[in-house]
């Protein structure tokens, strides 16, 4: 391979030292305070989390796709790092909040935050780009963690209850198309699987996917291993490469289950890493 070809084949713009550092399988990112608008979203992920993966899995000018875009954190991070990004989000209010934030964000990346159903991503892209849909080098997203937000948890000091008291959203929407409103767990896993199956043709050769989820303790006390079930379902179409664990160590510890039952404070998320075969 010539020097020019091997430069073309590199995955990212990192030097060796940065590369090694980025491959540790767990890391801590504590979200920064959010803007007043962003605070209304119940489960935004931090831009710093996205930047880590953008730096590793893409180079400048690459295209990134987020089918569950929320208030556009993936797009904000992409714009800042000179990557182009398209996000699809069902809730129009989050699209508005995200678009306002994107306008103020400095950076050279092009971004499109579209209101729509992730299931129709191909059609949405077709409307904008006609026959020249850009090849996505990375799909970076976080789908609803099943109906976790719908299930009241904890006592008086729970974050959910505090959000409710402050007038912030405690779940995404009442829409039937909202994945977070599916009650049947198997249907939830399969619906997300179908959405990602449909996206496979528009991902570039060898493109990576980073999907951020959490395993969840259901109200009957049984754990729903969302990360593991999704990994298995998505492996039908994509090659499962690894996972990275995103830890938060600035979250308040809740007193759950005391003094009879083991209930942990879950302050980590699974970042599933898959690749187009
Ligand atoms: C975990 S949040 C993503 C948050 C996002 N990463 C951010 O930082 O703002 C999941 C998002 O999926 C959206 N959603 C749920 N069902 C959807 C669907 N069928 N199509 C598109 N978006 C959907 C919800 O409204 C919610 O904003």
XYZ file of C-alpha atoms and ligand atoms in Angstrom:
304
model
C 0.000 0.000 0.000
C 1.404 3.436 -0.918
C 1.896 6.101 1.780
C -1.019 8.066 0.263
C -3.341 5.024 0.316
C -2.470 4.134 3.902
C -3.210 7.737 4.992
C -6.598 7.407 3.289
C -7.289 4.114 5.079
C -6.689 5.473 8.569
C -9.708 5.452 10.820
C -9.159 8.816 12.479
C -6.807 11.757 12.879
C -5.374 10.645 16.250
C -1.690 10.085 16.928
C -0.551 6.836 18.539
C -0.614 8.194 22.089
C -4.139 9.584 21.695
C -5.264 6.327 20.079
C -4.065 4.145 22.969
C -5.628 6.451 25.554
C -8.966 6.324 23.753
C -9.141 2.528 23.766
C -9.548 2.042 27.533
C -12.850 0.222 27.952
C -14.285 2.578 30.567
C -14.149 6.289 31.142
C -15.746 8.991 33.250
C -17.664 11.869 31.696
C -19.668 14.086 33.991
C -22.252 16.126 32.100
C -21.796 19.900 32.190
C -24.730 22.085 33.260
C -27.320 22.386 30.485
C -28.977 25.442 28.947
C -32.502 26.241 30.178
C -34.042 24.716 27.021
C -31.909 21.575 27.043
C -32.858 20.962 30.684
C -36.376 20.141 29.522
C -35.117 16.960 27.848
C -35.228 14.098 30.388
C -32.227 12.155 29.082
C -29.765 14.208 27.084
C -26.245 12.810 26.783
C -23.183 15.097 27.085
C -21.441 16.493 23.995
C -18.075 15.468 25.540
C -19.219 11.834 25.372
C -20.015 12.195 21.667
C -16.717 13.999 20.967
C -14.736 11.016 22.286
C -16.368 8.701 19.773
C -16.318 11.224 16.921
C -12.564 11.674 17.353
C -11.981 7.915 17.340
C -14.412 6.720 14.660
C -14.322 9.614 12.168
C -12.054 12.121 10.492
C -12.771 15.769 9.679
C -15.628 16.250 7.168
C -17.116 12.786 7.811
C -20.917 12.319 8.007
C -22.572 11.140 11.209
C -26.158 9.964 11.704
C -28.288 10.054 14.875
C -31.791 8.565 14.443
C -32.836 9.411 18.041
C -31.389 12.897 18.168
C -33.185 14.478 21.151
C -31.976 18.062 21.539
C -29.149 17.429 19.086
C -26.086 16.722 21.274
C -24.542 14.530 18.550
C -24.965 17.357 16.038
C -23.555 20.000 18.375
C -20.417 17.934 19.008
C -20.096 17.173 15.280
C -20.371 20.824 14.266
C -17.710 21.809 16.807
C -15.331 19.115 15.536
C -15.853 19.831 11.839
C -17.931 16.722 11.138
C -21.312 16.861 9.342
C -24.316 15.363 11.060
C -27.967 14.561 10.516
C -30.347 13.858 13.360
C -33.938 12.629 13.360
C -36.135 13.305 16.395
C -39.820 12.603 16.955
C -40.621 15.396 19.419
C -40.907 18.779 17.664
C -40.161 20.698 20.848
C -36.772 18.985 21.195
C -36.045 19.712 17.532
C -36.724 23.412 18.168
C -34.546 23.508 21.293
C -31.748 21.669 19.475
C -31.963 23.872 16.383
C -31.687 27.042 18.460
C -28.641 25.623 20.240
C -27.059 24.559 16.942
C -27.421 28.067 15.521
C -25.344 29.413 18.401
C -22.748 26.614 18.194
C -19.447 27.551 16.574
C -17.892 25.119 14.122
C -17.518 24.190 10.491
C -19.654 21.024 10.321
C -22.971 21.071 8.471
C -25.931 19.896 10.548
C -29.557 18.995 9.856
C -31.939 18.272 12.739
C -35.131 16.824 11.267
C -38.458 16.193 12.968
C -39.607 12.660 12.166
C -39.787 8.985 13.071
C -36.470 7.117 13.097
C -38.245 4.358 11.192
C -38.627 6.764 8.248
C -35.018 8.041 8.292
C -34.341 6.855 4.717
C -37.399 8.699 3.442
C -36.455 11.877 5.361
C -32.953 11.763 3.928
C -34.349 11.159 0.439
C -36.432 14.334 0.703
C -33.371 16.417 1.582
C -30.613 14.801 -0.449
C -32.621 13.159 -3.288
C -30.348 10.489 -4.798
C -27.121 11.658 -3.197
C -27.527 10.652 0.446
C -24.094 11.118 2.065
C -22.214 7.969 3.171
C -22.316 7.896 6.978
C -19.043 6.871 8.614
C -20.614 6.710 12.061
C -24.036 6.158 13.538
C -23.954 7.603 17.056
C -27.116 7.540 19.114
C -28.979 6.724 22.273
C -32.507 5.329 21.908
C -35.090 5.520 24.719
C -34.138 3.067 27.479
C -37.402 1.139 26.939
C -40.205 2.715 29.027
C -37.875 3.493 31.949
C -39.001 7.123 32.184
C -42.641 6.035 32.414
C -41.994 3.937 35.503
C -41.973 5.991 38.640
C -38.945 5.123 40.707
C -37.646 5.931 44.122
C -38.949 7.959 46.991
C -39.463 11.641 47.498
C -35.874 12.521 46.620
C -35.948 10.909 43.156
C -34.762 12.996 40.199
C -38.027 12.204 38.421
C -40.049 13.771 41.194
C -37.789 16.827 41.301
C -38.174 17.310 37.540
C -41.938 16.979 37.814
C -42.006 19.610 40.573
C -39.905 21.989 38.418
C -42.263 21.575 35.445
C -39.693 19.739 33.261
C -40.618 16.805 30.990
C -40.338 13.476 32.789
C -40.892 11.411 29.624
C -40.472 12.145 25.917
C -44.012 12.271 24.503
C -47.444 10.658 24.382
C -46.966 9.629 20.741
C -47.675 6.031 19.751
C -44.581 6.247 17.549
C -42.386 6.982 20.577
C -40.249 3.895 21.282
C -40.260 4.894 24.938
C -44.012 4.230 25.067
C -43.852 0.577 23.979
C -44.968 -1.611 26.884
C -43.917 -4.928 25.417
C -40.183 -5.438 26.001
C -39.672 -7.900 23.125
C -41.455 -5.503 20.761
C -39.220 -2.654 21.979
C -36.028 -4.608 21.233
C -37.291 -5.710 17.842
C -38.555 -2.274 16.824
C -35.114 -0.780 17.421
C -33.590 -3.747 15.584
C -35.800 -3.061 12.544
C -34.878 0.632 12.551
C -31.166 -0.191 12.484
C -31.650 -2.931 9.867
C -33.211 -0.330 7.552
C -30.248 2.024 8.003
C -27.574 -0.511 7.027
C -27.539 0.312 3.272
C -26.766 4.012 3.837
C -23.816 3.396 6.131
C -20.405 3.621 4.487
C -18.252 0.504 4.067
C -16.848 -0.514 7.473
C -18.853 2.246 9.214
C -19.112 1.993 12.990
C -22.160 2.345 15.216
C -22.065 3.531 18.827
C -25.292 2.936 20.723
C -25.577 4.206 24.275
C -28.005 2.336 26.550
C -28.444 1.208 30.120
C -29.662 -2.037 31.626
C -32.773 -1.379 33.638
C -34.316 -2.632 36.839
C -38.013 -3.165 36.164
C -40.658 -2.351 38.781
C -40.937 -6.048 39.744
C -37.234 -5.924 40.674
C -36.077 -8.011 37.672
C -33.355 -6.567 35.504
C -34.139 -5.980 31.845
C -30.705 -6.321 30.180
C -31.423 -3.814 27.403
C -27.774 -3.459 26.403
C -27.230 -7.206 26.086
C -30.549 -7.897 24.337
C -29.963 -5.067 21.871
C -26.412 -6.245 21.234
C -27.747 -9.705 20.355
C -30.552 -8.340 18.135
C -28.295 -5.877 16.302
C -25.684 -8.605 15.742
C -28.080 -10.154 13.212
C -27.131 -7.307 10.854
C -23.913 -5.799 12.224
C -20.720 -7.202 13.705
C -20.576 -6.570 17.457
C -17.046 -5.331 18.132
C -16.865 -4.194 21.760
C -18.494 -2.125 24.406
C -17.238 0.812 26.384
C -18.604 1.758 29.763
C -19.421 5.402 30.341
C -19.385 6.182 34.081
C -20.744 9.226 35.862
C -19.297 9.885 39.288
C -21.033 13.124 40.190
C -24.548 11.709 40.578
C -26.255 11.789 43.926
C -26.615 8.366 45.558
C -30.247 7.439 46.232
C -31.257 5.308 49.186
C -33.137 2.519 47.391
C -34.288 -0.723 49.033
C -32.856 -0.004 52.498
C -32.988 -1.964 54.791
C -34.364 -5.083 53.097
C -33.565 -5.260 49.397
C -30.496 -4.906 47.187
C -31.042 -2.154 44.634
C -27.973 -0.539 43.103
C -27.399 3.047 42.062
C -26.772 2.580 38.355
C -24.352 5.315 37.319
C -22.933 3.724 34.186
C -24.113 3.276 30.598
C -23.121 0.715 27.974
C -21.787 2.140 24.713
C -22.229 -0.752 22.261
C -19.791 -0.668 19.376
C -20.854 -2.396 16.199
C -19.609 -2.269 12.612
C -21.097 -2.710 9.172
C -20.102 -6.154 7.870
C -32.216 8.993 25.019
S -33.032 10.248 24.130
C -31.773 10.858 23.074
C -31.162 12.107 23.613
C -30.078 12.683 22.740
N -28.926 11.790 22.673
C -29.622 14.040 23.289
O -28.530 14.123 23.827
O -30.429 14.973 23.234
C -34.066 9.356 23.012
C -34.841 10.246 22.064
O -35.559 9.412 21.130
C -36.742 10.099 20.765
N -37.632 9.124 20.106
C -38.464 8.198 20.651
N -39.072 7.473 19.703
C -38.615 7.943 18.513
C -38.848 7.587 17.158
N -39.693 6.596 16.826
N -38.198 8.274 16.196
C -37.331 9.284 16.505
N -37.075 9.672 17.763
C -37.695 8.990 18.768
C -37.242 10.695 22.070
O -38.130 11.769 21.869
C -35.912 11.114 22.735
O -35.625 12.472 22.507
